[in-house]
PDB file of C-alpha atoms and ligand atoms in Angstrom:
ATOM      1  CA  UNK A 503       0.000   0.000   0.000  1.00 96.00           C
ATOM      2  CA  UNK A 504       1.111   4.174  -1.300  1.00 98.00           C
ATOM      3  CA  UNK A 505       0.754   6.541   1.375  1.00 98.00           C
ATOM      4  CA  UNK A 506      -1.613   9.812   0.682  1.00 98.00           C
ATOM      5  CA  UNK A 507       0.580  12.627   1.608  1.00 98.00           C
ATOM      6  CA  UNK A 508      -1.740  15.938   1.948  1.00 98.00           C
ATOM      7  CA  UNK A 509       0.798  19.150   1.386  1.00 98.00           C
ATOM      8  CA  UNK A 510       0.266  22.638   2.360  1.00 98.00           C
ATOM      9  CA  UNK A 511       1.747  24.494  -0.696  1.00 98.00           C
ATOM     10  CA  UNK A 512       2.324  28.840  -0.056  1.00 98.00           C
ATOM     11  CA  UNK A 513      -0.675  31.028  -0.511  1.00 98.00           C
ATOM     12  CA  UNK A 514       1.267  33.848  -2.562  1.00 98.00           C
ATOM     13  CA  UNK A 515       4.822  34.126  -1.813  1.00 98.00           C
ATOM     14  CA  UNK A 516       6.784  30.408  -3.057  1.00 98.00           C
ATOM     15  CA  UNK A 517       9.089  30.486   0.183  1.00 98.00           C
ATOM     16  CA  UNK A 518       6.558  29.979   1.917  1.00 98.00           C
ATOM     17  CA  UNK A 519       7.098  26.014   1.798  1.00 98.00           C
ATOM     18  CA  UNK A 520       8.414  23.320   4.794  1.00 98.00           C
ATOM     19  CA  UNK A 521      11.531  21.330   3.609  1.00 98.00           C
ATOM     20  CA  UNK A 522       9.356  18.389   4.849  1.00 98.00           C
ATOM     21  CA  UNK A 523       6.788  19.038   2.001  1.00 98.00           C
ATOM     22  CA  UNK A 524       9.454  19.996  -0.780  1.00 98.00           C
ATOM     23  CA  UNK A 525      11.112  16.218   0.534  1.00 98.00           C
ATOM     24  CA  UNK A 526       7.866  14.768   0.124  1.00 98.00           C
ATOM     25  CA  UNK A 527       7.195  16.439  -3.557  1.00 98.00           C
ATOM     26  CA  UNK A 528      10.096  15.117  -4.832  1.00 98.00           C
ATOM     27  CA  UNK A 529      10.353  11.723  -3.407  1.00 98.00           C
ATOM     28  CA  UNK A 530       6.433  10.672  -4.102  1.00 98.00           C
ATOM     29  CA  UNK A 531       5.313   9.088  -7.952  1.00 98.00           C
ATOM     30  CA  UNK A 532       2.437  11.715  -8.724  1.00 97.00           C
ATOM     31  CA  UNK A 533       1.091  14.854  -7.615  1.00 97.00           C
ATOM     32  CA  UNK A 534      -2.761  15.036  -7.405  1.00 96.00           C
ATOM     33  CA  UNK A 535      -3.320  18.671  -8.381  1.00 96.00           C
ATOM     34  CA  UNK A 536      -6.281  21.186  -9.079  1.00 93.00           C
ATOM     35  CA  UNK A 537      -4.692  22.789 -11.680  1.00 93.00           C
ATOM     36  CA  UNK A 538      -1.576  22.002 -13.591  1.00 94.00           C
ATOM     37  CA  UNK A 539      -0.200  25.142 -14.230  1.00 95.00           C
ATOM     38  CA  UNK A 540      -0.223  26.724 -11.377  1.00 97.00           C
ATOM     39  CA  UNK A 541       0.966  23.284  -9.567  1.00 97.00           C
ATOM     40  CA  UNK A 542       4.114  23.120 -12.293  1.00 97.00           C
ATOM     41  CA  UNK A 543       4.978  26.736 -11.607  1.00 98.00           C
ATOM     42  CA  UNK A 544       5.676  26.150  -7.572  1.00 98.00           C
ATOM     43  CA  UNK A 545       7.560  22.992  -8.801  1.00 98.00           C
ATOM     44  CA  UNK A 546       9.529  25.158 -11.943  1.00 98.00           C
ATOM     45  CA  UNK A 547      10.787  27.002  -8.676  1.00 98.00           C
ATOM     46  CA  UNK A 548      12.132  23.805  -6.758  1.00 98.00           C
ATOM     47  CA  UNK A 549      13.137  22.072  -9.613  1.00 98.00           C
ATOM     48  CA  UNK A 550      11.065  19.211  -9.148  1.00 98.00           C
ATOM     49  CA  UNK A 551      10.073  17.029 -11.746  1.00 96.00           C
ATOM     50  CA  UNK A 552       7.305  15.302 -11.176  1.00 95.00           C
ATOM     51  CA  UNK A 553       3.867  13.210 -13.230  1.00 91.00           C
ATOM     52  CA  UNK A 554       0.697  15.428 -12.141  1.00 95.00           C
ATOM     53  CA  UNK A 555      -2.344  14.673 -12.516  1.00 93.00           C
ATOM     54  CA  UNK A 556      -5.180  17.203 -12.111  1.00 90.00           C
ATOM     55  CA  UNK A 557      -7.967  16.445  -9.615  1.00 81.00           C
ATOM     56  CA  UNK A 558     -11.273  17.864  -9.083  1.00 69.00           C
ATOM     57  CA  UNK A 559     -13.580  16.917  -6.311  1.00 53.00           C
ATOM     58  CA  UNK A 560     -16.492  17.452  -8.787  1.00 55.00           C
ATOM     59  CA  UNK A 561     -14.472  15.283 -11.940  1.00 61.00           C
ATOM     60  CA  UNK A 562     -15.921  11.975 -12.480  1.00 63.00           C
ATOM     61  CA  UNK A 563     -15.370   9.310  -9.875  1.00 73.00           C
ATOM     62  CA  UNK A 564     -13.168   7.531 -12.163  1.00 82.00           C
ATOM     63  CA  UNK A 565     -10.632   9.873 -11.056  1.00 89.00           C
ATOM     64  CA  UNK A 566     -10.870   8.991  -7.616  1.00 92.00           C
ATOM     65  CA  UNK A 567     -10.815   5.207  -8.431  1.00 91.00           C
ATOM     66  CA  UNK A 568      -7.546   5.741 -10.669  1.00 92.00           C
ATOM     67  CA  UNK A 569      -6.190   7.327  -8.053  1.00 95.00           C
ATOM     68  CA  UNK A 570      -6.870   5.125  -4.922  1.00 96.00           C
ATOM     69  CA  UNK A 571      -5.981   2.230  -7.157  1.00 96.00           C
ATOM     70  CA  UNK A 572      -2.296   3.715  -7.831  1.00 97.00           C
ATOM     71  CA  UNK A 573      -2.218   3.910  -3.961  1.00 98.00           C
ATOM     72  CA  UNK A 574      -3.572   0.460  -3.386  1.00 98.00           C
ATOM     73  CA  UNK A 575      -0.935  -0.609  -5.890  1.00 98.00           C
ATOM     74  CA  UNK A 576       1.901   0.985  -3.869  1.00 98.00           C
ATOM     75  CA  UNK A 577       2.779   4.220  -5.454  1.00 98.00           C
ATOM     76  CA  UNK A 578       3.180   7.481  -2.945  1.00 98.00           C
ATOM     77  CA  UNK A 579       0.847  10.008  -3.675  1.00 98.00           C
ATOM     78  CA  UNK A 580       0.870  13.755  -2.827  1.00 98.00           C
ATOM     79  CA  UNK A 581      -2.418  15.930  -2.524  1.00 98.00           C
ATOM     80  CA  UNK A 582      -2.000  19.674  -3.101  1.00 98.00           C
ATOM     81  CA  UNK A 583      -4.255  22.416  -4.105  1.00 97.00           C
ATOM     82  CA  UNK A 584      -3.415  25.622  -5.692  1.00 97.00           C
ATOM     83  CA  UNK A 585      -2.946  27.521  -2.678  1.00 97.00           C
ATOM     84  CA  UNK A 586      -3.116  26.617   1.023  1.00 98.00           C
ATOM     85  CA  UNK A 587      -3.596  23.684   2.913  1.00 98.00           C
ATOM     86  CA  UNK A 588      -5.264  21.562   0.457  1.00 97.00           C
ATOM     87  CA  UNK A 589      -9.287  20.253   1.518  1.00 96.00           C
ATOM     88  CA  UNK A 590     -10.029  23.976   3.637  1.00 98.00           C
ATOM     89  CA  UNK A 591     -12.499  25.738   1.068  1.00 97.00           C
ATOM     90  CA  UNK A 592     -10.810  23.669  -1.591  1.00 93.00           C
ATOM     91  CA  UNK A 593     -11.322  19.668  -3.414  1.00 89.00           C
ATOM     92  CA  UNK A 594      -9.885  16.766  -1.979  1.00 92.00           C
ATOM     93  CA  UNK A 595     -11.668  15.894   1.122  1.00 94.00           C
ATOM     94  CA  UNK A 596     -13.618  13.091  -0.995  1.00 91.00           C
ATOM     95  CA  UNK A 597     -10.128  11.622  -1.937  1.00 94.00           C
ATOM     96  CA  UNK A 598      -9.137  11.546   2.007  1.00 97.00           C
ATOM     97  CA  UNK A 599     -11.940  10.202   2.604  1.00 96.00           C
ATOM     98  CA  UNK A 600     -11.968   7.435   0.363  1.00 96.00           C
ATOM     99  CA  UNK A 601      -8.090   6.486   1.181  1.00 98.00           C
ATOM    100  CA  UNK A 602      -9.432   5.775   4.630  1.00 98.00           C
ATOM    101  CA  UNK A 603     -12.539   3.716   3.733  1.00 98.00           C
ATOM    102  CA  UNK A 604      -9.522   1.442   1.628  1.00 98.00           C
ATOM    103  CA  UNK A 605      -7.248   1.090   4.660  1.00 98.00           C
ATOM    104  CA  UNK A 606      -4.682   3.668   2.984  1.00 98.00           C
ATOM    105  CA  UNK A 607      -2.289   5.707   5.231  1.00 98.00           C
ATOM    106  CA  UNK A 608      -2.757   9.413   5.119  1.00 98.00           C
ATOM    107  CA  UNK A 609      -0.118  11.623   6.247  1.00 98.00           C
ATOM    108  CA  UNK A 610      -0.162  15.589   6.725  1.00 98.00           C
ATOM    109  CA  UNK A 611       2.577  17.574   5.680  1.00 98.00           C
ATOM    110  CA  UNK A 612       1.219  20.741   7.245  1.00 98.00           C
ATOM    111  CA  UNK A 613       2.075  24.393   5.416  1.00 98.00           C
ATOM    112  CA  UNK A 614      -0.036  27.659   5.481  1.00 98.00           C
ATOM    113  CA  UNK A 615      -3.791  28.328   5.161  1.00 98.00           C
ATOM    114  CA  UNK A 616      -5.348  31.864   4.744  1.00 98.00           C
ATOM    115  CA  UNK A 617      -7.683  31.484   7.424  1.00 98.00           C
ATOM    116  CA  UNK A 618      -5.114  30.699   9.946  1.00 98.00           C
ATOM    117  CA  UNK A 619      -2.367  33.534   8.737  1.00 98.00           C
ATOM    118  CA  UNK A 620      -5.276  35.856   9.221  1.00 98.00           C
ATOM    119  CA  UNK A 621      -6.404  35.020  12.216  1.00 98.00           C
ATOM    120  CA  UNK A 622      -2.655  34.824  13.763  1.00 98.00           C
ATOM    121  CA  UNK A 623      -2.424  38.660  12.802  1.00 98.00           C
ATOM    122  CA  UNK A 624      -5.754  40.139  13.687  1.00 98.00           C
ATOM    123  CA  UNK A 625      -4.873  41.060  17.044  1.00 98.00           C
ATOM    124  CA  UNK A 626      -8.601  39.833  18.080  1.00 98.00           C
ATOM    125  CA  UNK A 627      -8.383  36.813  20.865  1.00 97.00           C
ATOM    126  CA  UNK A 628      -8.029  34.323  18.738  1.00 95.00           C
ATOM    127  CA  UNK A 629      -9.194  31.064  21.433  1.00 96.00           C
ATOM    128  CA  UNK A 630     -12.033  30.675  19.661  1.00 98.00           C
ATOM    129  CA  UNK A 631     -13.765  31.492  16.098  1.00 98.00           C
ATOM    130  CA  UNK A 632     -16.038  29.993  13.505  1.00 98.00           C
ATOM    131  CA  UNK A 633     -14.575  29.808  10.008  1.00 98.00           C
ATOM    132  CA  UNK A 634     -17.238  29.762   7.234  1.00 98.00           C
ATOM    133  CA  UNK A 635     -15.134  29.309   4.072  1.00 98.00           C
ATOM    134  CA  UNK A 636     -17.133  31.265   0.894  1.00 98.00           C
ATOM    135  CA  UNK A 637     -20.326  32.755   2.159  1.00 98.00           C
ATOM    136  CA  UNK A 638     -23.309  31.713   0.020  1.00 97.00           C
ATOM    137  CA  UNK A 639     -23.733  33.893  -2.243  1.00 95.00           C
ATOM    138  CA  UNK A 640     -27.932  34.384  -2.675  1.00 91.00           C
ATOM    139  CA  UNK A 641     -29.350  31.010  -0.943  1.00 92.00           C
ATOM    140  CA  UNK A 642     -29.454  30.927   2.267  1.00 95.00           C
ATOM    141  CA  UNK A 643     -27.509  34.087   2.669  1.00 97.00           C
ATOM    142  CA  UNK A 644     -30.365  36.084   4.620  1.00 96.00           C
ATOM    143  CA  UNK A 645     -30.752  33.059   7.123  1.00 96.00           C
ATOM    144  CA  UNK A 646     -26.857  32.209   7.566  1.00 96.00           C
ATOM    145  CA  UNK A 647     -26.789  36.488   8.233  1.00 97.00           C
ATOM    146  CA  UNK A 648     -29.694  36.015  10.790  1.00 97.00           C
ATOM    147  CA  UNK A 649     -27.624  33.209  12.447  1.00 96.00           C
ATOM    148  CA  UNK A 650     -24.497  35.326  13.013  1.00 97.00           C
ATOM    149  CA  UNK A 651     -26.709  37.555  14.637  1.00 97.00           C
ATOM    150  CA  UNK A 652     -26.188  35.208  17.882  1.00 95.00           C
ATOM    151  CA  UNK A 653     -22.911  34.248  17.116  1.00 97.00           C
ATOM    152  CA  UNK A 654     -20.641  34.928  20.108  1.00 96.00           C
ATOM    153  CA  UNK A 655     -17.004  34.166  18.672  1.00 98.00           C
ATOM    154  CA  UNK A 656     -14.595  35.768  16.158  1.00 98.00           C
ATOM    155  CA  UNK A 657     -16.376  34.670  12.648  1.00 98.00           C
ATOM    156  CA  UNK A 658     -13.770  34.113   9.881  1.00 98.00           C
ATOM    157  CA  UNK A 659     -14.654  33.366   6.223  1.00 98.00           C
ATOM    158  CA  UNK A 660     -13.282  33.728   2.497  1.00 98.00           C
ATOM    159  CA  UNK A 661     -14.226  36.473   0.110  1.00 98.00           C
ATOM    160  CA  UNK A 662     -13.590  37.267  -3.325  1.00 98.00           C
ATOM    161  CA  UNK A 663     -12.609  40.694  -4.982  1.00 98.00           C
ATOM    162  CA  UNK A 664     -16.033  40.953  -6.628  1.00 97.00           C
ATOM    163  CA  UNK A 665     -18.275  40.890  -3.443  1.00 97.00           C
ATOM    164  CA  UNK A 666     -15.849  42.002  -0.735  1.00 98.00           C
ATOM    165  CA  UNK A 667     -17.621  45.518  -0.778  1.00 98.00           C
ATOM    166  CA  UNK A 668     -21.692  43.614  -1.173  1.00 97.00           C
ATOM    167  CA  UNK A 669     -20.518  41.655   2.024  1.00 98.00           C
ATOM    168  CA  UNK A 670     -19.033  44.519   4.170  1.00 98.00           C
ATOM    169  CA  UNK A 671     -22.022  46.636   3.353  1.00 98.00           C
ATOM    170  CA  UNK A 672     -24.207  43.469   4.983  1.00 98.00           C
ATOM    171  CA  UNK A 673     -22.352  43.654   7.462  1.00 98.00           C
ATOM    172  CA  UNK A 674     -23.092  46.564   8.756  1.00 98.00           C
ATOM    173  CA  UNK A 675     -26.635  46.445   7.834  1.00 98.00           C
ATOM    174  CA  UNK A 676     -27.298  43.106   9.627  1.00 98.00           C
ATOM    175  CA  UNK A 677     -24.836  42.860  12.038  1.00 98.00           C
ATOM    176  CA  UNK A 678     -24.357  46.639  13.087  1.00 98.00           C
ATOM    177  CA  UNK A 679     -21.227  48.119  12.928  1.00 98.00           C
ATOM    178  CA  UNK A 680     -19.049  45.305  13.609  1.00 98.00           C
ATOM    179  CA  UNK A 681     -14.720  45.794  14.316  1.00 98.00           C
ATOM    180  CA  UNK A 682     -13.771  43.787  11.659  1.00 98.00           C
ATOM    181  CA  UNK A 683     -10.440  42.654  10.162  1.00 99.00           C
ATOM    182  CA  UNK A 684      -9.543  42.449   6.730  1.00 99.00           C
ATOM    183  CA  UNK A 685      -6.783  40.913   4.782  1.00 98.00           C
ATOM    184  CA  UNK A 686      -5.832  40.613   0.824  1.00 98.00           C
ATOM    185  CA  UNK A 687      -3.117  39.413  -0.808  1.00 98.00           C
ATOM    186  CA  UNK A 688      -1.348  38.006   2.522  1.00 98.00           C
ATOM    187  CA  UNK A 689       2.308  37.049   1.321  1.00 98.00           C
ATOM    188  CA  UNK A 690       2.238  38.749  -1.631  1.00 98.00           C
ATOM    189  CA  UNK A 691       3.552  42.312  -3.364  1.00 98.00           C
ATOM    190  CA  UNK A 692       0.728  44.413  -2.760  1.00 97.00           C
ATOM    191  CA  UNK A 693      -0.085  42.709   0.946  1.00 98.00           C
ATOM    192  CA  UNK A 694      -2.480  44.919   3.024  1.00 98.00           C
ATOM    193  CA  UNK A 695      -4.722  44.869   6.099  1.00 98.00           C
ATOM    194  CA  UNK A 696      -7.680  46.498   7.322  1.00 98.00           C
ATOM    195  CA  UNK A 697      -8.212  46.928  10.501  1.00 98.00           C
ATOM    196  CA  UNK A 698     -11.437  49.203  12.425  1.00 98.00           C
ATOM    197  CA  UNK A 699     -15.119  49.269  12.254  1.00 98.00           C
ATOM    198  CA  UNK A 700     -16.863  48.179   9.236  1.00 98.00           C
ATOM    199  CA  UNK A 701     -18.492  51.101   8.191  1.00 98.00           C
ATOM    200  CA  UNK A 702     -14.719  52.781   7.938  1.00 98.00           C
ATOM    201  CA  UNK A 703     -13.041  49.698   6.072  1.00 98.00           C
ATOM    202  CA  UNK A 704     -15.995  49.151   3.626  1.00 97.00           C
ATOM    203  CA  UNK A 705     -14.974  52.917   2.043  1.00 96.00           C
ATOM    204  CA  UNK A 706     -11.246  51.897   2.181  1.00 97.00           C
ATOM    205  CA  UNK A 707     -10.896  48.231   0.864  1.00 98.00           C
ATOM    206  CA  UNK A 708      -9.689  48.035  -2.345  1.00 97.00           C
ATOM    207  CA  UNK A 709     -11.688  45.324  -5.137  1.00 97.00           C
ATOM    208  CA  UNK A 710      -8.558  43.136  -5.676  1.00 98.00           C
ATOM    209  CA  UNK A 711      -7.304  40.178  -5.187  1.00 98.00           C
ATOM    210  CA  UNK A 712      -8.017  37.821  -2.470  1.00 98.00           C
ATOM    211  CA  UNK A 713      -9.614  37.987   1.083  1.00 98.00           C
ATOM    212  CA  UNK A 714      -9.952  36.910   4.298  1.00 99.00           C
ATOM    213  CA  UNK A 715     -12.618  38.805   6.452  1.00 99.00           C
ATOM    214  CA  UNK A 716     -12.544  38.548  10.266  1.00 98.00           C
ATOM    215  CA  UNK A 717     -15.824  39.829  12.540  1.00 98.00           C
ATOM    216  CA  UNK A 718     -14.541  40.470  16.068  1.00 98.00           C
ATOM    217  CA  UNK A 719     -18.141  39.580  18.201  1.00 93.00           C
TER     218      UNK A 719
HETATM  219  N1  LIG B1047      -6.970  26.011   0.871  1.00 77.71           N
HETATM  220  C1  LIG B1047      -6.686  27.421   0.954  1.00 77.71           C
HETATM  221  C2  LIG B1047      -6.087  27.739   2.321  1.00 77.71           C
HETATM  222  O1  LIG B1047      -5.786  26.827   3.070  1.00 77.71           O
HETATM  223  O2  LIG B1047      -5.887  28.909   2.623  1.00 77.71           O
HETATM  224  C3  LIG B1047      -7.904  28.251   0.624  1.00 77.71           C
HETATM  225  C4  LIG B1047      -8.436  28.017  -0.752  1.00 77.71           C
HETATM  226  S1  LIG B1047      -9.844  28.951  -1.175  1.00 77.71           S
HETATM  227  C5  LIG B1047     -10.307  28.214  -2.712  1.00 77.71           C
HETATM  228  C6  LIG B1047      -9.158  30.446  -1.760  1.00 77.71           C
HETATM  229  C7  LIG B1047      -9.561  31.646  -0.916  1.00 77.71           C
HETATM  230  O3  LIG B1047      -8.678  31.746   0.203  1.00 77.71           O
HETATM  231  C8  LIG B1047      -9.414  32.960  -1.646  1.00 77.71           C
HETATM  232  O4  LIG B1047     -10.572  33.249  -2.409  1.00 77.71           O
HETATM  233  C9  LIG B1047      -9.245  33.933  -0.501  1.00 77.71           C
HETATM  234  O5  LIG B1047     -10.487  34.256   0.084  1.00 77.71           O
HETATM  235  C10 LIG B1047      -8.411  33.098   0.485  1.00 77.71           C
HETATM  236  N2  LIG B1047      -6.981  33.323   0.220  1.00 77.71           N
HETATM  237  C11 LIG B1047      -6.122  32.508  -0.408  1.00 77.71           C
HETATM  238  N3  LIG B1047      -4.893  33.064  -0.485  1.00 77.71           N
HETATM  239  C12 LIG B1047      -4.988  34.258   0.130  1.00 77.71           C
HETATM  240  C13 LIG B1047      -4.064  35.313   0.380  1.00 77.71           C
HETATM  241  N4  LIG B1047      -2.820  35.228  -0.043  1.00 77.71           N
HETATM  242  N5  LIG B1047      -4.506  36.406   1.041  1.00 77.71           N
HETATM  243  C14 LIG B1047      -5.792  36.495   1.469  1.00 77.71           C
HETATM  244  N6  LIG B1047      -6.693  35.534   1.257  1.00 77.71           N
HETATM  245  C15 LIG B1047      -6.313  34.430   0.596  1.00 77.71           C
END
C-alpha cells in the first residue's frame, strides 16, 4: 500500500514552503493537483520534476478510483491544491476520505492556510472562532446572516474581490457596525490589512485580489 501525503503548498509568496513538504514532492510518484499550471509553476521554482495529474472533487469518480488504485498498488501520492492547505475551502476531502474507507495511510505535511495567517495577525483573541469558508452567495444568505446575529465568537470566512464591498455593506446592515479585520493578498507584493469598524473599512478596501474577512463579536 502508497501513502496519501496531503501538502500545504504557499498562498502567494513560493518560500513559503516546509523542507518536509518539498522532501515529500520530490520523493512521491504523482502529484494530485487542481490545476496544472499553477501546480508546475511552484515545482519550476524547486526544480522538481514530477507526473501530475489534475484532480477535481467534482471530476468523475473515475478519477478517484484511478487514483486510490495507484495507492492500493503501492505508489506514494501527494495531494496539493493551488494555494493553502489543500481540503479547507478547496477539493480533496472526498479523496481523504476514500483512502481511509480502503485502509490507505494518510499523512499531513502541514504548510499555510489563509484562514489561519489571518487570524494569527488580527490582534482579536483568537481562542475561539467559527470559520465559514465562501459565504453563500444568494441562498441561504439572509438566514446564515440572521444566524451570526447570535454568534458569540470571532467569525472568519473567504471572500472574493467581486463581493468584498456587497458583504461589508451586509455587514453593517445586519450585524451593526461590527470591528472587523480584513486581509488581501497576505504574502504577496501588494499585501495589506484592514483593521477598524466596518463602516470605515468598507470605504477603504480596495476590489482586488483575495480575502480573508474577520468579525470580532
Ligand atoms: N486552501 C486554501 C487555504 O488553506 O488557505 C484556501 C483556498 S480557497 C479556494 C481560496 C480563498 O482563500 C481565496 O478566495 C481567498 O479568500 C483566500 N486566500 C487565499 N490566499 C490568500 C491570500 N494570499 N490572502 C488572502 N486571502 C487568501
Amino acid at each position: 500500500m502508497g501513502i496519501l501525503y496531503v501538502v500545504g503548498t504557499p498562498i502567494g509568496n513560493l518560500k513559503d514552503i516546509t523542507l518536509r513538504a518539498l522532501e515529500i514532492l520530490k520523493s512521491v510518484d504523482l502529484i494530485a493537483c487542481e490545476d496544472t499550471r499553477v501546480t508546475a509553476k511552484l515545482l519550476a521554482r524547486y526544480e522538481i520534476n514530477k507526473s501530475l495529474l489534475s484532480y477535481h472533487q467534482y471530476s468523475k469518480l473515475q478519477k478517484i478510483d484511478l487514483l486510490i488504485s495507484e495507492l492500493k498498488n503501492g505508489k506514494n501520492i501527494a495531494l496539493v491544491s493551488d494555494a493553502g492547505t489543500p481540503t479547507i475551502s478547496d477539493p480533496g476531502d472526498v479523496l481523504v476520505n476514500e483512502a481511509y474507507k480502503n485502509n490507505i495511510k494518510v499523512i499531513i505535511i502541514p504548510g499555510v492556510s489563509a484562514c489561519i495567517s489571518a487570524i494569527s495577525i488580527s490582534g482579536f483573541n483568537t481562542n475561539e472562532f467559527v470559520f465559514l469558508g465562501f459565504l453563500p452567495k444568494k441562498k441561504g444568505r439572509e438566514t446564515m446572516f440572521k444566524s451570526l446575529q447570535e454568534e458569540k465568537k470571532l467569525i472568519v470566512f473567504y471572500e472574493s474581490p467581486f463581493r468584498i464591498k456587497k458583504t461589508l455593506s451586509d455587514i453593517l446592515e445586519k450585524l451593526g457596525d461590527k470591528e472587523v479585520f480584513v486581509a488581501r493578498e497576505l504574502t504577496k507584493i501588494f499585501e495589506e490589512v484592514y483593521r477598524g469598524k466596518v463602516s470605515e473599512i468598507m470605504e477603504k478596501v480596495k476590489e482586488k485580489g483575495e480575502f480573508v474577512v474577520i468579525i470580532k463579536n
